Amino acid sequence: MADQKLPRREREKLRQRQEILSVALDLFSQKGYHNVAMHEVAAQAEFAIGTLYKFFQNKEDLYKALVLEECDRFEEILQAALAQTEDEVEKLRHYVRAKGQWCRDNLPFVRLFLAESRGASFNIKAGLDDELRQRYYVFMERIALIFERGIKNRRFKKIAEPYFLAVALDSVVDASLLLWLDAPERHPYPEDPEAVLGIFFQGLLEA
Amino acid sequence: MADQKLPRREREKLRQRQEILSVALDLFSQKGYHNVAMHEVAAQAEFAIGTLYKFFQNKEDLYKALVLEECDRFEEILQAALAQTEDEVEKLRHYVRAKGQWCRDNLPFVRLFLAESRGASFNIKAGLDDELRQRYYVFMERIALIFERGIKNRRFKKIAEPYFLAVALDSVVDASLLLWLDAPERHPYPEDPEAVLGIFFQGLLEA
DNA sequence: TTATATTATGAATTAAGTGTCAGAATATAT
DNA sequence: ATATATTCTGACACTTAATTCATAATATAA
């Protein structure tokens, strides 16, 4: 971050912006986008409403900024995890572990995302949905590439299309994290990525 | 349905109720719950607003009725599919096929569900979310039982806990249907349940 | 046919929440 | 210290949409 290079005033502003986003994330994730009034965000962040409108054109704009900036960070972390090794199996392990870790570190956002992300409810015009879906597809292509290379290498059998394998793996990771989120006492956090990957690596059918 | 036993007036009422629910489903699935006004539902269904409030206490109540009744039908169909055979592998095939078929037959509801179901946005107090989650868990237990029996039978290797296998399978089915929904030209409808089940049945790793 | 009961109607009420803007507060420049 | 520019403030205007209820329409009974 080049924050330090900016004049004091600008840095101050950035901090305020972050503060607003952070408060908004908390409130949205607790009560849902539609049940949070701009007044509430303002009050909680200790600004006047008018000030929020200095930073964000409107409520939707605030929400978009929140989601997109959070997703940027998420993607960076996953990229970094994938870059750690060349080995296909290891890449998958890193991916699963990093995704889990990030979710653990960003619970409020995860909750918000689960609650609102698919939300045609107010995103239909916003186009945020499309942007996120697009990003998701692009990322899945990356994971698909790992499977593809693994298949070329003869490390993997081609039990399905690489892209479908990617989406399937990702959705099982989500499912395992969701179980943990919903009932941590019954489904402890899946520390070991093998719990998920085992399903893909080993076949279910007895020979 | 015992509709025929009811006096004419009552049957008429039931039909009206269905009509309202059907219109509401269409509108909600197209524009999202929050972007549909009761006025719109009334207009589309050719009733006065007041009439809607004869049938449903309020908007949320209407939505709940819609979702719960639709889910009832869904569950019935899946139950029926599972009851068709005793063979574990066949049961899984029937399940995957029936779920896909139902989704195909109920696209508007599927869209609505994807858009709103997780929605803490307005369900937090409604408790609908909890009810649906509960039902989901109960249903997953049923699928888990299939895996459990298969493991006991030595038809399946125990590559993971039965319950987790159930949730994983279900989430991969969802993922494959979602791909089709989002981009039917690129990801054709998965007619053959083996496309999904193959991932579970065969292992990915080369021996 | 007339009286009575039931049901449907939609204008009016109420509530909630977004976004504006004139003026207050604060910062910067001279 | 004063003038000027910038930023912050929050009361309020305005919109939107849920719900109510007095009245009209319709059905049923006598």
Coordinates of C-alpha atoms (C1' of nucleotides) in Angstrom, one line a residue:
Chain A
M1 CA 0.0 0.0 0.0
A2 CA 1.3 3.4 -1.0
D3 CA -0.7 5.0 1.9
Q4 CA 2.4 6.5 3.3
K5 CA 3.1 8.5 0.2
L6 CA -0.2 10.4 0.4
P7 CA -0.6 13.8 2.1
R8 CA -1.8 13.6 5.7
R9 CA -5.4 14.6 4.7
E10 CA -5.7 11.9 2.1
R11 CA -4.4 9.2 4.5
E12 CA -6.9 10.4 7.0
K13 CA -9.7 10.1 4.5
L14 CA -8.6 6.6 3.5
R15 CA -8.7 5.6 7.2
Q16 CA -12.2 7.0 7.5
R17 CA -13.3 5.2 4.4
Q18 CA -11.9 1.9 5.8
E19 CA -13.7 2.6 9.1
I20 CA -17.0 3.0 7.3
L21 CA -16.5 -0.1 5.3
S22 CA -15.6 -2.1 8.3
V23 CA -18.7 -0.9 10.3
A24 CA -20.9 -1.6 7.3
L25 CA -19.5 -5.1 6.9
D26 CA -20.3 -5.8 10.5
L27 CA -23.8 -4.5 10.3
F28 CA -24.6 -6.0 7.0
S29 CA -23.3 -9.4 8.0
Q30 CA -25.3 -9.3 11.2
K31 CA -28.6 -8.1 9.9
G32 CA -28.5 -8.3 6.1
Y33 CA -28.2 -5.5 3.6
H34 CA -31.8 -4.6 3.5
N35 CA -32.2 -4.4 7.3
V36 CA -29.4 -1.9 7.8
A37 CA -30.2 1.8 7.2
M38 CA -27.6 4.2 6.2
H39 CA -28.4 6.0 9.5
E40 CA -27.2 3.0 11.4
V41 CA -24.0 2.7 9.6
A42 CA -23.4 6.4 10.1
A43 CA -24.2 6.3 13.8
Q44 CA -22.1 3.2 14.4
A45 CA -19.2 4.7 12.5
E46 CA -19.7 8.0 14.3
F47 CA -20.2 10.1 11.2
A48 CA -23.2 12.1 10.0
I49 CA -25.1 10.5 7.2
G50 CA -24.1 13.2 4.8
T51 CA -20.5 12.2 5.3
L52 CA -21.2 8.7 4.1
Y53 CA -22.4 10.2 0.9
K54 CA -19.1 12.0 0.5
F55 CA -17.4 8.6 0.3
F56 CA -20.0 6.6 -1.5
Q57 CA -22.6 7.7 -4.0
N58 CA -25.3 5.6 -2.5
K59 CA -25.9 2.6 -0.4
E60 CA -25.5 0.1 -3.2
D61 CA -22.2 1.7 -4.1
L62 CA -21.0 1.3 -0.5
Y63 CA -22.0 -2.4 -0.7
K64 CA -20.2 -3.0 -4.0
A65 CA -17.0 -1.4 -2.7
L66 CA -17.2 -3.6 0.3
V67 CA -17.6 -6.8 -1.6
L68 CA -15.2 -6.1 -4.4
E69 CA -12.3 -5.0 -2.1
E70 CA -12.8 -8.0 0.1
C71 CA -12.8 -10.3 -2.9
D72 CA -9.6 -8.7 -4.2
R73 CA -7.9 -9.7 -1.0
F74 CA -9.4 -13.2 -1.1
E75 CA -8.1 -13.7 -4.7
E76 CA -4.7 -12.5 -3.8
I77 CA -4.4 -15.0 -1.0
L78 CA -5.5 -17.9 -3.1
Q79 CA -3.1 -16.9 -5.9
A80 CA -0.3 -16.8 -3.4
A81 CA -1.2 -20.3 -2.1
L82 CA -1.2 -21.8 -5.6
A83 CA 2.1 -20.2 -6.4
Q84 CA 3.8 -22.0 -3.5
T85 CA 4.6 -25.2 -5.3
E86 CA 4.7 -26.8 -8.7
D87 CA 3.3 -30.2 -7.7
E88 CA -0.3 -30.6 -8.7
V89 CA -1.4 -32.5 -5.6
E90 CA 0.3 -30.0 -3.4
K91 CA -1.3 -27.1 -5.2
L92 CA -4.7 -28.6 -4.4
R93 CA -3.8 -29.0 -0.8
H94 CA -2.6 -25.5 -0.5
Y95 CA -5.7 -24.3 -2.2
V96 CA -8.1 -26.1 0.1
R97 CA -6.1 -25.0 3.2
A98 CA -5.8 -21.4 2.1
K99 CA -9.5 -21.1 1.4
G100 CA -10.4 -22.6 4.7
Q101 CA -8.0 -20.3 6.5
W102 CA -9.3 -17.3 4.8
C103 CA -12.9 -18.1 5.6
R104 CA -11.9 -18.6 9.2
D105 CA -10.3 -15.2 9.2
N106 CA -13.2 -13.4 7.5
L107 CA -16.3 -14.9 9.1
P108 CA -18.4 -11.8 8.9
F109 CA -17.7 -11.4 5.2
V110 CA -18.4 -15.1 4.6
R111 CA -21.7 -14.8 6.3
L112 CA -22.6 -11.7 4.3
F113 CA -21.6 -13.4 1.2
L114 CA -23.6 -16.5 1.8
A115 CA -26.6 -14.3 2.7
E116 CA -26.5 -11.9 -0.2
S117 CA -24.1 -12.8 -2.9
R118 CA -26.4 -14.8 -5.1
G119 CA -29.0 -12.1 -4.4
A120 CA -30.8 -11.2 -7.5
S121 CA -32.9 -9.5 -4.8
F122 CA -31.1 -6.3 -5.4
N123 CA -28.2 -7.1 -7.6
I124 CA -30.1 -7.6 -10.8
K125 CA -29.4 -4.1 -11.9
A126 CA -26.3 -3.6 -9.9
G127 CA -24.4 -6.0 -12.1
L128 CA -22.3 -7.0 -9.1
D129 CA -23.5 -10.5 -9.5
D130 CA -22.2 -10.7 -13.0
E131 CA -18.8 -9.3 -12.0
L132 CA -18.4 -11.9 -9.2
R133 CA -19.6 -14.7 -11.3
Q134 CA -17.1 -13.7 -14.0
R135 CA -14.3 -13.6 -11.4
Y136 CA -15.3 -17.0 -10.1
Y137 CA -15.2 -18.6 -13.6
V138 CA -11.8 -17.1 -14.2
F139 CA -10.5 -18.5 -11.0
M140 CA -12.0 -21.9 -11.6
E141 CA -10.1 -22.0 -14.9
R142 CA -6.9 -21.7 -12.9
I143 CA -7.9 -24.7 -10.8
A144 CA -9.0 -26.6 -13.9
L145 CA -5.5 -26.0 -15.3
I146 CA -4.0 -27.9 -12.3
F147 CA -6.2 -30.9 -13.0
E148 CA -5.4 -30.7 -16.7
R149 CA -1.7 -30.7 -16.1
G150 CA -2.1 -33.5 -13.6
I151 CA -3.9 -35.5 -16.2
K152 CA -1.2 -34.8 -18.9
N153 CA 1.4 -35.8 -16.3
R154 CA -0.4 -39.1 -15.7
R155 CA -0.6 -38.2 -12.0
F156 CA -4.4 -38.0 -12.4
K157 CA -6.9 -40.2 -14.1
K158 CA -9.3 -38.3 -16.3
I159 CA -12.5 -39.1 -14.3
A160 CA -14.2 -35.9 -15.5
E161 CA -13.6 -32.7 -17.4
P162 CA -10.9 -30.6 -15.7
Y163 CA -13.2 -27.6 -15.4
F164 CA -15.9 -29.7 -13.8
L165 CA -13.4 -31.2 -11.4
A166 CA -12.4 -27.7 -10.4
V167 CA -16.0 -26.6 -9.7
A168 CA -16.8 -29.9 -8.0
L169 CA -13.7 -29.6 -5.7
D170 CA -14.6 -26.1 -4.9
S171 CA -18.1 -26.8 -4.1
V172 CA -17.1 -29.7 -1.7
V173 CA -14.7 -27.3 0.0
D174 CA -17.6 -24.9 0.4
A175 CA -19.9 -27.6 1.7
S176 CA -17.4 -28.7 4.3
L177 CA -16.9 -25.1 5.5
L178 CA -20.6 -24.6 5.6
L179 CA -21.1 -27.6 7.8
W180 CA -18.5 -26.2 10.2
L181 CA -20.1 -22.8 10.1
D182 CA -23.6 -24.1 10.8
A183 CA -22.7 -26.5 13.6
P184 CA -19.1 -26.2 14.7
E185 CA -19.6 -28.5 17.6
R186 CA -20.8 -31.4 15.4
H187 CA -18.5 -30.6 12.4
P188 CA -15.1 -29.3 13.6
Y189 CA -13.1 -27.1 11.4
P190 CA -11.5 -29.2 8.7
E191 CA -7.9 -28.6 9.5
D192 CA -6.7 -31.4 7.3
P193 CA -7.3 -30.7 3.6
E194 CA -7.2 -34.5 3.0
A195 CA -10.7 -34.8 4.5
V196 CA -12.0 -33.1 1.4
L197 CA -9.4 -34.2 -1.1
G198 CA -9.7 -37.8 -0.1
I199 CA -13.1 -38.0 -1.7
F200 CA -11.5 -37.0 -5.0
F201 CA -8.3 -38.9 -4.7
Q202 CA -9.7 -42.3 -3.7
G203 CA -12.6 -44.0 -5.5
L204 CA -15.7 -44.9 -3.6
L205 CA -16.3 -48.2 -5.3
E206 CA -14.7 -51.4 -4.1
A207 CA -12.8 -52.9 -7.0
Chain B
M1 CA -55.7 -34.0 -2.9
A2 CA -59.1 -34.0 -1.3
D3 CA -60.1 -30.9 -3.2
Q4 CA -63.1 -32.6 -4.6
K5 CA -64.6 -33.2 -1.2
L6 CA -64.8 -29.5 -0.3
P7 CA -67.8 -27.4 -1.1
R8 CA -67.7 -25.4 -4.3
R9 CA -66.8 -22.1 -2.5
E10 CA -63.9 -23.7 -0.7
R11 CA -62.5 -25.2 -3.9
E12 CA -62.8 -21.9 -5.5
K13 CA -60.8 -20.3 -2.8
L14 CA -58.1 -22.9 -3.0
R15 CA -57.7 -22.2 -6.7
Q16 CA -57.5 -18.5 -6.1
R17 CA -54.8 -19.1 -3.5
Q18 CA -52.9 -21.3 -5.9
E19 CA -53.2 -18.6 -8.5
I20 CA -51.8 -16.0 -6.2
L21 CA -48.9 -18.2 -5.2
S22 CA -48.1 -19.0 -8.8
V23 CA -48.1 -15.4 -9.8
A24 CA -45.9 -14.5 -6.8
L25 CA -43.5 -17.2 -7.7
D26 CA -43.1 -15.9 -11.2
L27 CA -42.6 -12.3 -10.0
F28 CA -40.3 -13.1 -7.1
S29 CA -38.1 -15.4 -9.2
Q30 CA -37.8 -12.7 -11.9
K31 CA -37.2 -9.7 -9.8
G32 CA -36.4 -10.9 -6.3
Y33 CA -38.5 -10.7 -3.2
H34 CA -37.6 -7.1 -2.3
N35 CA -38.3 -5.8 -5.7
V36 CA -41.8 -7.0 -6.0
A37 CA -44.6 -5.0 -4.4
M38 CA -47.8 -6.6 -3.2
H39 CA -49.5 -4.3 -5.6
E40 CA -47.7 -6.0 -8.4
V41 CA -48.7 -9.5 -7.3
A42 CA -52.3 -8.3 -6.9
A43 CA -52.4 -6.7 -10.3
Q44 CA -50.8 -9.7 -12.1
A45 CA -53.2 -12.1 -10.3
E46 CA -56.1 -9.8 -11.1
F47 CA -57.1 -9.3 -7.5
A48 CA -57.3 -6.2 -5.3
I49 CA -54.5 -5.9 -2.7
G50 CA -56.9 -6.3 0.1
T51 CA -57.8 -9.8 -1.3
L52 CA -54.2 -11.0 -0.9
Y53 CA -54.4 -10.1 2.7
K54 CA -57.4 -12.4 3.0
F55 CA -55.2 -15.3 2.0
F56 CA -51.9 -14.3 3.6
Q57 CA -51.3 -12.3 6.7
N58 CA -48.5 -10.4 5.1
K59 CA -45.9 -10.5 2.4
E60 CA -43.5 -12.6 4.4
D61 CA -46.3 -15.1 5.1
L62 CA -47.0 -15.4 1.4
Y63 CA -43.4 -16.0 0.7
K64 CA -43.1 -18.7 3.4
A65 CA -46.1 -20.5 2.1
L66 CA -44.7 -20.4 -1.4
V67 CA -41.4 -21.9 -0.4
L68 CA -42.6 -24.5 2.1
E69 CA -45.2 -25.9 -0.2
E70 CA -42.8 -26.1 -3.1
C71 CA -40.3 -27.8 -0.8
D72 CA -42.9 -30.3 0.2
R73 CA -43.3 -31.4 -3.4
F74 CA -39.6 -31.5 -3.9
E75 CA -39.1 -33.8 -0.9
E76 CA -41.9 -36.1 -2.0
I77 CA -40.3 -36.6 -5.4
L78 CA -36.9 -37.3 -3.9
Q79 CA -38.4 -39.8 -1.5
A80 CA -40.2 -41.5 -4.2
A81 CA -37.0 -41.7 -6.3
L82 CA -35.1 -43.3 -3.4
A83 CA -37.8 -45.8 -2.8
Q84 CA -37.5 -47.2 -6.3
T85 CA -34.7 -49.6 -5.6
E86 CA -32.8 -51.3 -2.8
D87 CA -29.4 -51.2 -4.5
E88 CA -27.2 -48.5 -3.1
V89 CA -25.6 -47.5 -6.3
E90 CA -28.9 -47.4 -8.0
K91 CA -30.4 -45.3 -5.2
L92 CA -27.7 -42.7 -5.8
R93 CA -28.3 -42.7 -9.5
H94 CA -32.1 -42.2 -9.0
Y95 CA -31.4 -39.4 -6.5
V96 CA -29.1 -37.5 -8.9
R97 CA -31.5 -38.0 -11.8
A98 CA -34.6 -37.0 -9.8
K99 CA -33.0 -33.9 -8.4
G100 CA -31.9 -32.8 -11.8
Q101 CA -35.3 -33.5 -13.3
W102 CA -37.1 -31.6 -10.6
C103 CA -34.8 -28.6 -11.0
R104 CA -35.5 -28.6 -14.8
D105 CA -39.2 -28.7 -14.1
N106 CA -39.1 -25.9 -11.6
L107 CA -36.7 -23.4 -12.9
P108 CA -38.5 -20.3 -11.5
F109 CA -38.4 -21.8 -8.1
V110 CA -34.8 -22.8 -8.3
R111 CA -33.8 -19.3 -9.3
L112 CA -35.8 -17.8 -6.5
F113 CA -34.3 -20.3 -4.1
L114 CA -30.7 -19.5 -5.2
A115 CA -31.4 -15.8 -5.0
E116 CA -33.1 -15.7 -1.6
S117 CA -32.9 -18.9 0.3
R118 CA -29.7 -18.2 2.2
G119 CA -31.0 -14.7 2.7
A120 CA -30.4 -13.6 6.2
S121 CA -31.5 -10.4 4.5
F122 CA -35.0 -10.9 5.6
N123 CA -35.2 -14.3 7.0
I124 CA -33.3 -13.8 10.2
K125 CA -36.4 -13.2 12.2
A126 CA -38.7 -15.2 9.9
G127 CA -37.1 -18.5 11.0
L128 CA -37.8 -19.9 7.5
D129 CA -34.1 -20.3 7.1
D130 CA -33.9 -22.5 10.1
E131 CA -36.8 -24.6 9.1
L132 CA -35.3 -25.2 5.6
R133 CA -31.9 -26.0 7.0
Q134 CA -33.4 -28.5 9.4
R135 CA -35.2 -30.2 6.6
Y136 CA -32.0 -30.3 4.6
Y137 CA -30.1 -31.9 7.4
V138 CA -32.8 -34.5 7.8
F139 CA -32.7 -35.3 4.2
M140 CA -29.0 -35.6 4.1
E141 CA -29.2 -38.1 6.9
R142 CA -31.2 -40.3 4.5
I143 CA -28.6 -40.1 1.9
A144 CA -25.9 -40.7 4.5
L145 CA -27.7 -43.9 5.4
I146 CA -27.3 -45.1 1.8
F147 CA -23.5 -44.6 2.0
E148 CA -23.5 -46.2 5.4
R149 CA -25.3 -49.3 4.2
G150 CA -23.0 -49.4 1.2
I151 CA -20.0 -49.4 3.4
K152 CA -21.4 -52.1 5.6
N153 CA -22.1 -54.2 2.5
R154 CA -18.6 -53.8 1.3
R155 CA -19.8 -52.2 -1.9
F156 CA -18.2 -48.9 -0.9
K157 CA -14.9 -48.1 0.6
K158 CA -15.1 -45.8 3.5
I159 CA -13.3 -42.8 2.0
A160 CA -15.1 -40.3 4.3
E161 CA -17.9 -40.1 6.9
P162 CA -21.2 -41.1 5.4
Y163 CA -22.8 -37.8 6.3
F164 CA -20.0 -35.9 4.7
L165 CA -20.2 -38.0 1.6
A166 CA -23.9 -37.2 1.4
V167 CA -23.3 -33.5 1.7
A168 CA -20.4 -33.6 -0.7
L169 CA -22.5 -35.5 -3.3
D170 CA -25.4 -33.2 -3.0
S171 CA -23.1 -30.1 -3.4
V172 CA -21.5 -31.5 -6.5
V173 CA -25.0 -32.2 -7.9
D174 CA -25.9 -28.6 -7.1
A175 CA -22.7 -27.4 -8.7
S176 CA -23.3 -29.3 -11.9
L177 CA -26.9 -28.0 -12.1
L178 CA -25.7 -24.4 -11.5
L179 CA -23.2 -24.6 -14.3
W180 CA -26.0 -25.7 -16.6
L181 CA -28.2 -22.9 -15.3
D182 CA -25.6 -20.2 -15.8
A183 CA -24.4 -21.2 -19.2
P184 CA -26.5 -24.0 -20.8
E185 CA -24.7 -23.6 -24.1
R186 CA -21.3 -24.3 -22.6
H187 CA -22.5 -26.8 -19.9
P188 CA -25.4 -28.9 -21.3
Y189 CA -27.9 -30.4 -18.9
P190 CA -26.2 -33.4 -17.2
E191 CA -28.6 -36.1 -18.4
D192 CA -26.3 -38.9 -17.3
P193 CA -26.0 -39.1 -13.5
E194 CA -22.7 -40.8 -14.0
A195 CA -21.1 -37.5 -15.0
V196 CA -21.5 -36.5 -11.3
L197 CA -21.2 -39.9 -9.7
G198 CA -18.1 -40.8 -11.6
I199 CA -16.2 -38.4 -9.5
F200 CA -17.2 -40.2 -6.3
F201 CA -17.0 -43.8 -7.7
Q202 CA -13.6 -43.6 -9.4
G203 CA -10.5 -42.2 -7.7
L204 CA -8.6 -39.4 -9.2
L205 CA -5.1 -40.6 -8.3
E206 CA -3.3 -43.0 -10.7
A207 CA -2.3 -46.1 -8.6
Chain C
dT1 C1' -87.8 -10.1 -4.1
dT2 C1' -85.8 -8.4 -0.1
dA3 C1' -82.9 -8.8 3.8
dT4 C1' -78.7 -10.5 5.6
dA5 C1' -74.1 -12.3 5.5
dT6 C1' -70.0 -12.8 3.2
dT7 C1' -66.3 -11.4 0.4
dA8 C1' -63.7 -8.1 -2.6
dT9 C1' -62.1 -3.6 -3.4
dG10 C1' -58.6 0.2 -3.6
dA11 C1' -58.0 4.9 -1.6
dA12 C1' -56.0 6.4 2.4
dT13 C1' -52.9 5.6 6.2
dT14 C1' -48.6 4.6 8.1
dA15 C1' -43.9 3.5 8.3
dA16 C1' -39.3 3.3 7.0
dG17 C1' -35.5 4.7 4.9
dT18 C1' -32.7 7.2 1.1
dG19 C1' -30.4 11.0 -0.3
dT20 C1' -30.1 16.5 -0.1
dC21 C1' -28.5 20.9 1.2
dA22 C1' -28.1 25.2 3.8
dG23 C1' -25.4 26.3 7.3
dA24 C1' -21.8 25.0 11.2
dA25 C1' -17.3 23.5 12.1
dT26 C1' -12.8 23.0 10.9
dA27 C1' -8.6 23.5 8.3
dT28 C1' -5.4 26.2 5.4
dA29 C1' -3.5 30.4 3.5
dT30 C1' -2.2 35.1 3.8
Chain D
dA1 C1' -5.7 37.5 13.2
dT2 C1' -8.6 37.3 9.3
dA3 C1' -10.2 35.6 5.1
dT4 C1' -11.0 31.7 2.2
dA5 C1' -11.6 27.0 1.2
dT6 C1' -12.8 22.6 2.5
dT7 C1' -15.4 19.3 5.0
dC8 C1' -19.0 17.8 8.2
dT9 C1' -23.5 17.8 10.0
dG10 C1' -28.3 16.3 10.6
dA11 C1' -33.1 18.0 10.1
dC12 C1' -36.1 17.2 6.5
dA13 C1' -38.1 16.6 1.8
dC14 C1' -39.4 12.9 -0.8
dT15 C1' -40.2 8.2 -2.4
dT16 C1' -41.7 3.8 -2.0
dA17 C1' -44.3 0.2 -0.4
dA18 C1' -46.9 -2.6 3.3
dT19 C1' -51.1 -2.9 5.4
dT20 C1' -55.9 -1.3 6.9
dC21 C1' -60.7 -0.5 6.6
dA22 C1' -65.0 1.8 5.2
dT23 C1' -67.6 0.9 1.4
dA24 C1' -69.2 -1.6 -2.8
dA25 C1' -70.2 -5.9 -4.8
dT26 C1' -71.8 -10.3 -4.6
dA27 C1' -73.7 -14.5 -2.7
dT28 C1' -77.0 -16.8 0.2
dA29 C1' -81.3 -17.3 2.8
dA30 C1' -86.0 -16.2 3.8

